[in-house]
XYZ file of C-alpha atoms in Angstrom:
549
model
C -7.480 -47.591 43.734
C -7.217 -43.730 42.478
C -3.144 -43.802 43.268
C -2.964 -46.978 41.126
C -4.873 -45.365 38.121
C -2.680 -42.246 38.700
C 0.392 -44.098 38.515
C -0.258 -46.095 35.391
C -0.885 -42.953 33.989
C 2.052 -41.614 34.749
C 4.077 -44.552 33.299
C 2.135 -44.943 30.085
C 3.939 -41.845 28.382
C 7.399 -43.297 29.634
C 6.678 -46.716 28.388
C 5.068 -46.019 25.144
C 7.703 -46.092 22.099
C 7.176 -44.759 18.360
C 6.635 -48.368 16.692
C 8.433 -48.075 13.199
C 5.774 -49.662 10.593
C 6.698 -51.892 8.000
C 4.626 -50.427 5.053
C 5.803 -53.227 2.608
C 8.014 -56.384 1.901
C 9.504 -57.305 -1.264
C 10.061 -61.273 -2.260
C 12.914 -63.320 -0.568
C 16.123 -63.985 -2.084
C 19.372 -65.617 -1.057
C 21.204 -64.078 1.976
C 24.047 -61.821 0.551
C 27.442 -63.008 2.340
C 30.050 -61.996 0.604
C 31.277 -58.761 -1.785
C 29.764 -55.162 -0.756
C 26.329 -54.341 -0.757
C 24.429 -51.176 -0.410
C 20.702 -50.163 -0.264
C 20.194 -46.811 -2.496
C 16.864 -44.987 -2.270
C 16.477 -43.153 -5.640
C 15.016 -39.913 -6.615
C 12.204 -41.365 -8.684
C 10.792 -43.103 -5.663
C 12.584 -46.677 -5.966
C 14.750 -48.728 -4.150
C 17.728 -50.285 -5.530
C 19.740 -53.208 -3.888
C 23.313 -53.176 -5.108
C 26.068 -56.014 -4.295
C 29.313 -55.819 -6.166
C 31.730 -59.135 -5.506
C 35.087 -59.903 -6.633
C 34.338 -62.785 -9.151
C 30.534 -63.116 -9.606
C 29.820 -59.743 -11.138
C 27.447 -57.136 -9.647
C 23.784 -58.029 -8.373
C 20.819 -55.822 -9.084
C 17.617 -55.517 -7.716
C 15.103 -52.632 -8.627
C 11.746 -51.658 -7.249
C 9.413 -49.343 -7.856
C 7.940 -46.316 -6.213
C 4.866 -48.470 -5.086
C 7.678 -51.069 -3.737
C 7.228 -53.713 -6.220
C 10.292 -55.225 -7.761
C 10.647 -54.471 -11.327
C 13.893 -55.650 -12.287
C 16.774 -58.525 -11.066
C 20.022 -58.802 -13.042
C 23.563 -59.669 -12.693
C 26.145 -57.623 -14.660
C 29.134 -59.127 -15.474
C 31.226 -56.213 -16.360
C 34.315 -56.528 -19.257
C 36.663 -55.615 -16.283
C 36.300 -59.313 -15.533
C 37.567 -60.680 -11.813
C 38.690 -57.954 -9.355
C 41.700 -59.085 -7.037
C 41.387 -56.010 -4.956
C 37.848 -54.249 -5.047
C 36.508 -51.340 -3.011
C 33.404 -49.431 -3.368
C 34.157 -45.611 -3.266
C 30.951 -44.167 -4.192
C 27.540 -45.488 -5.087
C 24.974 -42.638 -5.985
C 21.605 -41.565 -7.778
C 23.311 -38.996 -10.559
C 21.024 -37.657 -13.652
C 18.404 -40.757 -13.256
C 21.315 -43.594 -13.532
C 22.922 -45.526 -10.410
C 26.690 -44.538 -10.728
C 29.230 -47.007 -9.087
C 32.463 -46.337 -8.460
C 34.962 -49.462 -7.870
C 38.547 -49.172 -7.705
C 40.968 -52.237 -8.145
C 44.505 -52.771 -8.719
C 45.472 -54.444 -12.118
C 49.150 -54.899 -12.068
C 50.052 -52.886 -8.835
C 48.578 -49.589 -10.926
C 45.280 -48.676 -8.549
C 42.481 -48.081 -11.203
C 38.817 -46.367 -10.522
C 35.862 -47.466 -12.588
C 32.522 -45.829 -13.113
C 29.759 -48.061 -13.783
C 26.363 -46.528 -15.255
C 23.510 -48.393 -14.551
C 19.900 -48.048 -15.553
C 17.195 -47.456 -12.551
C 14.427 -48.962 -14.664
C 16.111 -52.019 -16.099
C 19.378 -52.563 -14.120
C 21.357 -53.041 -17.429
C 24.757 -51.477 -17.590
C 24.605 -48.553 -19.736
C 28.369 -47.517 -19.523
C 31.547 -48.814 -18.215
C 34.420 -46.461 -18.162
C 38.066 -45.903 -16.442
C 37.990 -42.458 -14.800
C 40.982 -42.459 -12.939
C 44.417 -44.305 -12.150
C 47.262 -43.707 -9.972
C 50.899 -44.417 -10.288
C 52.229 -48.304 -10.275
C 53.682 -48.897 -6.901
C 56.638 -51.190 -6.031
C 57.787 -53.275 -3.228
C 59.750 -50.712 -1.732
C 56.736 -48.355 -1.378
C 54.995 -51.153 -0.261
C 57.491 -51.311 2.796
C 57.099 -47.112 3.105
C 53.187 -47.614 3.620
C 53.708 -50.629 6.048
C 56.056 -49.381 8.085
C 56.816 -45.877 7.054
C 53.583 -44.411 8.058
C 53.096 -43.178 3.985
C 49.830 -43.090 3.291
C 48.110 -45.411 0.766
C 47.626 -43.997 -2.802
C 43.971 -43.671 -2.965
C 40.583 -42.272 -4.737
C 38.202 -40.414 -3.044
C 34.700 -39.794 -4.630
C 32.394 -37.511 -3.346
C 28.745 -36.219 -4.740
C 26.858 -33.292 -3.928
C 23.339 -33.854 -1.985
C 21.449 -31.326 -3.478
C 22.540 -31.631 -7.295
C 24.254 -34.008 -9.584
C 27.521 -32.587 -9.431
C 30.109 -34.948 -8.362
C 34.168 -34.749 -8.001
C 36.798 -37.357 -7.841
C 40.354 -37.217 -6.020
C 43.200 -38.880 -7.224
C 45.626 -39.185 -4.231
C 49.308 -40.102 -5.738
C 50.951 -40.532 -2.421
C 54.383 -41.649 -3.999
C 54.064 -38.529 -6.893
C 57.721 -37.153 -7.155
C 56.085 -33.982 -7.723
C 54.852 -32.951 -4.449
C 52.679 -30.241 -5.954
C 50.950 -33.051 -8.096
C 50.019 -35.701 -5.299
C 46.286 -34.556 -4.936
C 44.093 -33.992 -8.227
C 40.701 -32.929 -7.933
C 38.539 -33.703 -11.193
C 34.876 -32.479 -11.202
C 32.130 -33.676 -13.021
C 28.778 -32.592 -14.387
C 25.528 -34.462 -14.380
C 25.897 -35.930 -17.583
C 29.501 -37.493 -16.321
C 31.589 -35.374 -18.448
C 34.780 -33.873 -17.113
C 34.081 -30.008 -16.367
C 37.413 -29.376 -14.374
C 40.867 -30.406 -13.024
C 42.971 -28.868 -10.247
C 45.944 -29.739 -8.170
C 45.595 -29.168 -4.303
C 48.986 -28.633 -2.285
C 50.244 -26.468 0.235
C 50.486 -22.975 -0.466
C 54.096 -21.930 -2.379
C 55.234 -25.391 -1.461
C 55.524 -24.536 1.979
C 55.585 -28.265 3.016
C 56.676 -31.534 1.224
C 53.665 -33.583 2.289
C 50.033 -32.527 1.563
C 47.284 -35.223 2.853
C 43.510 -34.883 1.540
C 41.289 -35.808 4.162
C 37.741 -35.472 2.847
C 36.282 -33.162 0.470
C 32.550 -31.504 -0.030
C 30.987 -30.957 -3.537
C 28.539 -28.161 -3.583
C 27.269 -27.314 -6.859
C 30.485 -26.208 -9.005
C 32.362 -25.008 -6.047
C 34.495 -27.747 -4.025
C 35.879 -27.363 -0.595
C 38.889 -29.799 0.456
C 40.431 -30.476 3.718
C 44.172 -30.756 3.430
C 47.070 -31.567 6.067
C 50.138 -30.245 5.100
C 53.423 -31.549 6.958
C 56.949 -31.617 7.264
C 59.066 -34.033 8.967
C 62.248 -34.134 11.197
C 64.153 -34.984 8.181
C 62.297 -32.844 5.670
C 62.084 -29.619 7.532
C 60.839 -30.019 10.988
C 57.606 -30.629 12.540
C 55.456 -27.615 11.112
C 52.007 -28.313 10.087
C 48.777 -26.789 8.635
C 45.042 -28.012 8.360
C 44.013 -26.251 5.448
C 40.661 -25.582 3.949
C 41.310 -25.502 -0.026
C 38.540 -23.464 -1.744
C 37.940 -24.541 -5.848
C 35.947 -22.464 -8.098
C 36.320 -21.563 -11.788
C 39.633 -22.884 -12.065
C 41.147 -21.227 -9.117
C 42.060 -22.186 -5.771
C 42.544 -20.616 -2.342
C 43.532 -21.877 0.836
C 43.084 -20.850 4.274
C 44.760 -22.199 7.465
C 42.103 -23.863 9.930
C 44.295 -25.589 12.609
C 47.126 -27.839 12.831
C 48.412 -31.078 14.873
C 49.300 -31.233 18.362
C 51.730 -33.935 18.554
C 52.115 -36.437 15.671
C 50.103 -36.092 12.734
C 46.400 -35.931 11.721
C 45.152 -39.199 10.599
C 41.544 -38.857 9.314
C 38.817 -36.665 8.572
C 35.372 -35.814 7.388
C 34.102 -32.381 6.222
C 30.287 -31.441 5.718
C 28.525 -28.471 4.186
C 25.644 -26.971 5.839
C 23.254 -25.929 3.271
C 21.028 -24.040 6.014
C 23.791 -22.062 7.504
C 26.209 -21.981 4.639
C 28.724 -23.076 6.791
C 31.327 -25.945 7.030
C 31.724 -28.251 9.459
C 34.889 -30.927 9.903
C 35.962 -33.299 12.157
C 39.753 -34.875 12.264
C 41.351 -37.319 14.406
C 44.905 -37.438 15.391
C 46.255 -40.529 16.745
C 48.280 -39.591 20.335
C 48.936 -43.201 21.496
C 47.810 -46.371 22.067
C 46.474 -48.207 25.467
C 47.696 -51.539 26.020
C 45.697 -54.354 27.555
C 45.977 -58.370 27.428
C 45.279 -58.978 24.118
C 43.402 -55.452 22.834
C 44.781 -52.190 22.284
C 42.519 -49.042 22.610
C 43.777 -45.992 20.445
C 43.738 -42.616 21.997
C 42.998 -39.688 19.789
C 42.822 -35.803 19.957
C 39.814 -34.796 18.159
C 39.359 -31.334 16.334
C 35.586 -30.416 15.878
C 34.792 -27.031 14.152
C 32.673 -24.870 12.438
C 34.111 -22.806 9.173
C 32.371 -19.743 7.404
C 34.087 -20.672 4.168
C 33.260 -16.792 2.735
C 35.518 -15.654 5.594
C 37.665 -18.367 6.178
C 38.741 -19.139 9.824
C 37.263 -21.071 12.894
C 33.570 -19.866 13.574
C 33.396 -22.506 16.651
C 35.102 -24.939 18.098
C 32.964 -27.897 19.916
C 34.087 -30.697 21.920
C 31.609 -33.633 22.445
C 33.951 -35.120 25.099
C 32.666 -32.459 27.291
C 29.144 -33.590 26.377
C 26.312 -34.370 29.146
C 26.985 -38.060 27.464
C 29.810 -38.816 29.854
C 27.955 -38.328 33.056
C 25.105 -40.881 31.477
C 27.818 -43.345 30.699
C 28.884 -43.287 34.462
C 25.426 -43.658 36.089
C 24.805 -46.928 33.902
C 28.445 -48.258 33.909
C 29.246 -47.242 37.501
C 31.916 -50.191 38.067
C 33.927 -49.394 34.721
C 37.417 -47.990 35.179
C 37.753 -46.861 31.703
C 35.841 -43.382 31.183
C 33.854 -43.334 27.813
C 36.081 -42.281 25.200
C 34.005 -43.177 21.729
C 35.338 -42.370 18.428
C 33.527 -40.083 15.738
C 32.266 -42.261 12.868
C 29.926 -40.182 11.161
C 28.443 -36.623 10.979
C 24.879 -35.622 9.801
C 23.498 -32.718 8.666
C 19.759 -32.065 9.520
C 16.909 -30.191 7.925
C 16.858 -27.300 10.292
C 20.460 -26.858 9.873
C 21.462 -28.640 13.093
C 23.747 -31.240 13.184
C 24.672 -34.642 14.485
C 27.733 -36.754 15.544
C 27.668 -40.450 15.725
C 30.322 -41.842 18.052
C 31.115 -45.192 19.108
C 33.962 -47.310 21.678
C 36.394 -49.084 19.254
C 39.007 -51.468 20.831
C 41.146 -53.562 18.493
C 41.696 -57.108 19.320
C 45.343 -58.287 18.951
C 46.391 -62.011 18.558
C 50.016 -62.743 19.401
C 51.836 -64.923 16.596
C 54.088 -67.765 18.851
C 56.974 -69.532 16.715
C 58.745 -72.116 18.714
C 57.036 -71.317 21.855
C 58.339 -67.757 21.836
C 56.090 -64.703 20.742
C 57.106 -63.535 17.367
C 54.665 -60.753 16.379
C 50.781 -59.449 16.962
C 48.125 -59.048 14.468
C 44.744 -57.246 14.412
C 42.327 -60.062 14.754
C 39.143 -58.229 14.875
C 37.303 -55.038 16.894
C 35.461 -54.709 20.113
C 32.398 -52.218 19.210
C 31.462 -50.964 22.501
C 28.633 -48.582 23.594
C 27.388 -45.791 20.970
C 26.622 -42.044 21.400
C 24.364 -39.877 19.370
C 24.995 -35.797 20.068
C 23.054 -33.678 18.106
C 24.285 -29.886 18.023
C 22.158 -26.732 17.324
C 23.555 -24.713 14.190
C 25.484 -22.606 16.596
C 27.102 -25.815 18.509
C 25.081 -25.778 21.425
C 24.310 -28.907 22.514
C 20.535 -29.947 21.950
C 20.523 -33.408 22.884
C 22.820 -36.426 24.006
C 21.732 -40.187 24.091
C 23.745 -43.253 24.960
C 23.349 -46.486 23.360
C 24.726 -49.167 25.409
C 25.862 -52.443 23.175
C 28.535 -54.617 23.016
C 29.738 -56.504 20.063
C 32.826 -58.231 18.627
C 33.629 -58.494 14.944
C 36.352 -61.009 13.336
C 38.420 -61.255 10.266
C 36.498 -63.746 7.967
C 38.626 -66.869 7.485
C 38.459 -66.824 3.767
C 37.703 -63.529 2.730
C 40.433 -61.855 4.320
C 40.266 -58.722 6.130
C 36.897 -57.269 6.696
C 36.453 -53.192 7.073
C 35.348 -53.828 10.823
C 38.872 -55.552 11.463
C 40.762 -51.776 10.960
C 37.601 -49.893 12.195
C 38.669 -46.837 13.677
C 37.343 -43.391 13.314
C 34.829 -42.496 10.497
C 34.551 -46.120 9.041
C 30.399 -45.526 9.000
C 30.611 -42.418 6.974
C 32.646 -44.390 4.616
C 30.690 -47.501 4.699
C 27.665 -44.714 4.331
C 29.129 -43.274 1.379
C 30.150 -46.411 -0.553
C 28.860 -50.041 0.502
C 29.126 -52.321 3.411
C 31.472 -55.181 3.273
C 30.059 -59.042 3.894
C 32.326 -60.835 5.875
C 31.776 -63.517 8.472
C 28.778 -62.216 9.794
C 30.101 -58.920 10.692
C 27.529 -57.451 8.463
C 25.171 -57.995 11.126
C 26.969 -55.965 13.837
C 27.372 -52.187 14.022
C 24.712 -49.585 14.331
C 22.412 -47.425 11.964
C 21.299 -44.058 12.812
C 18.701 -41.914 10.841
C 16.980 -38.911 11.615
C 13.541 -39.102 10.693
C 10.835 -36.168 9.712
C 9.362 -36.569 13.718
C 11.660 -38.222 15.720
C 15.301 -40.143 15.249
C 16.343 -43.622 15.453
C 19.168 -45.921 16.300
C 18.713 -49.691 14.813
C 21.150 -52.486 16.035
C 20.984 -56.921 16.110
C 21.239 -57.540 19.967
C 19.962 -60.103 22.338
C 16.629 -59.580 24.581
C 18.291 -60.086 27.574
C 20.521 -56.885 27.507
C 17.424 -55.014 28.158
C 17.689 -56.107 31.642
C 21.816 -56.829 32.040
C 21.971 -53.157 31.259
C 20.054 -52.085 34.340
C 23.303 -53.953 36.698
C 25.960 -52.075 34.455
C 26.329 -55.251 32.051
C 25.775 -56.319 28.885
C 26.611 -59.630 27.081
C 28.897 -59.346 24.162
C 27.632 -60.512 20.839
C 30.051 -62.356 19.162
C 27.499 -64.584 17.012
C 24.210 -63.351 15.994
C 22.225 -66.442 16.344
C 20.106 -65.746 19.636
C 19.760 -61.718 18.407
C 16.694 -60.031 16.975
C 16.358 -56.210 15.067
C 15.729 -53.525 18.007
C 14.945 -50.182 17.305
C 15.831 -46.979 19.842
C 13.555 -44.241 19.745
C 15.950 -41.535 20.575
C 13.268 -39.032 21.957
C 12.525 -41.169 25.044
C 14.441 -41.702 28.489
C 12.875 -44.134 30.740
C 14.437 -42.784 34.345
C 17.079 -40.692 35.705
C 17.898 -44.205 36.915
C 18.764 -45.413 33.707
C 19.390 -42.617 31.315
C 18.873 -44.594 27.991
C 16.268 -44.460 25.446
C 13.520 -47.234 25.418
C 13.791 -49.961 22.642
C 11.509 -52.026 21.246
C 11.555 -55.152 18.523
C 11.476 -53.765 15.058
C 9.518 -56.798 13.593
C 6.557 -58.888 14.711
C 7.416 -62.610 15.558
C 4.879 -65.558 14.636
C 6.655 -67.276 17.027
C 8.480 -66.476 20.477
C 11.516 -68.723 19.399
C 11.676 -66.918 15.956
C 14.521 -64.885 15.312
C 14.187 -61.949 12.803
C 17.632 -59.925 11.798
C 18.204 -57.101 9.767
C 21.117 -55.882 7.515
C 21.451 -52.490 8.987
C 24.413 -51.583 7.835
C 23.123 -52.051 4.400
C 20.056 -49.559 4.985
C 19.051 -46.903 2.676
C 16.653 -43.839 4.111
C 14.735 -41.245 2.074
C 14.252 -38.742 4.300
C 11.596 -36.682 2.111
C 9.446 -39.684 2.250
C 10.183 -40.706 5.743
C 10.816 -43.958 4.602
C 13.629 -46.505 5.848
C 14.390 -49.488 3.768
C 16.694 -52.710 4.931
C 17.176 -56.290 4.232
C 15.199 -58.574 6.488
C 16.673 -61.974 7.196
C 14.336 -64.981 7.951
C 15.476 -68.180 9.076
C 15.548 -70.965 6.244
C 13.943 -68.376 4.096
C 16.463 -65.956 2.659
C 16.454 -62.116 2.995
C 13.676 -59.720 1.994
C 13.612 -56.144 1.235
C 11.385 -54.067 3.952
C 10.012 -50.794 3.906
C 9.320 -48.708 7.156
C 7.687 -45.601 8.151
C 7.237 -43.796 11.501
């Protein structure tokens, strides 16, 4: 008897999980199924749900600090119907919701800024704040087949203040020194500075901006400058540009290995005063039957901006996560090769990388029985990893989240963000909004670092908790049999199954009930320790729910 009691006492801490508690629920409304949407946690303690559409305006739902719904609005901005819409940023700025939407008018990319009242949902101001050069058919071919980056807008806000900035990335500007223009704004929305970013002394023909970070009145930009075989050889540099008081300085912080750096993210760590960046460089594609897995070289480095240069270089592929993956998926031929998707700075100066396996699904087009080409038809989103590093770059923890999901292009909505999901798509989503298309918004995952613990949330079937013990998972294509689950990343059940324990996020009234959540839209108030998401209830629509530890 004593042995049984001791065994139970030993197992209790292993089986116990921290359940997120629902602290409030809002009234139900129709499930959002198209457009782009996000939940924004406001600095006044309130919460905003914002959904932007191409044709039907912008839906706004506002809740106060006590989680009471205070306003429901549908805005019909003067720009009318949008042909090509992208939400480039959404922030709480100076007591207003600032929404940055780009679109293409007569082949001219345009960036709008909408300022919305946080109490009433009324549109206070609509302004075109940037445009890019008009594109033509020849330039379209250059982007599709010549590897020329698309003209783009990038918007970033300082997390610690109301300063923000916009980059105009004019890839077809004839003057190479004016292809990247940085525009800085103050808290009142007024422009405070403009600067062009390019390679020092015009050394390179092409300069690509990967990301930038706004820190008060200073901006740090991560640039990739390079030549091609026809424009001076394969020389290249990864540059850190520092912009302050109208002055721009540059420092070399790396280079590509074989081809060209494709993407990157840059973060400022306010605790250590360092910058941290991740870049990805496509080095090859591994072809399989109706699928293709891109292979990348990753640079992951810490920079001291006061003495620019690499302070530390990290490699998450040497993490302890690889051994955990092999222990679970023993019969899997491929090694764990995830893509970095987001980089988080924690309150104590540590930082966390969210990674995910990504495989493109290809479909072959047939003409008269002969293959005539292939196209991307979707994405397989495999297992994820959450790796946290101490402020000096040493690994603190590495957690594996086994999962298997497939996303598809919407038949009527065109290509969703998931069909081209590669590196950093979650970072893009978190800065702007999540695309609602073909049910894909219920896939992927959400991570947040709470006051006491950190969590991952996703929708999955219950049976996968048992199937993973055999190293197998049911792939999630439709979500009709899924429920919302939460992983407490501080728990690991055993050395045999080195993954955190999960528990249902919501309590079911009946066993056959299915409770899904739109985790990709979620918001988190770290100071208050409150997480907000949309809960889907069959036949009842969705409702905003607020949770805490």
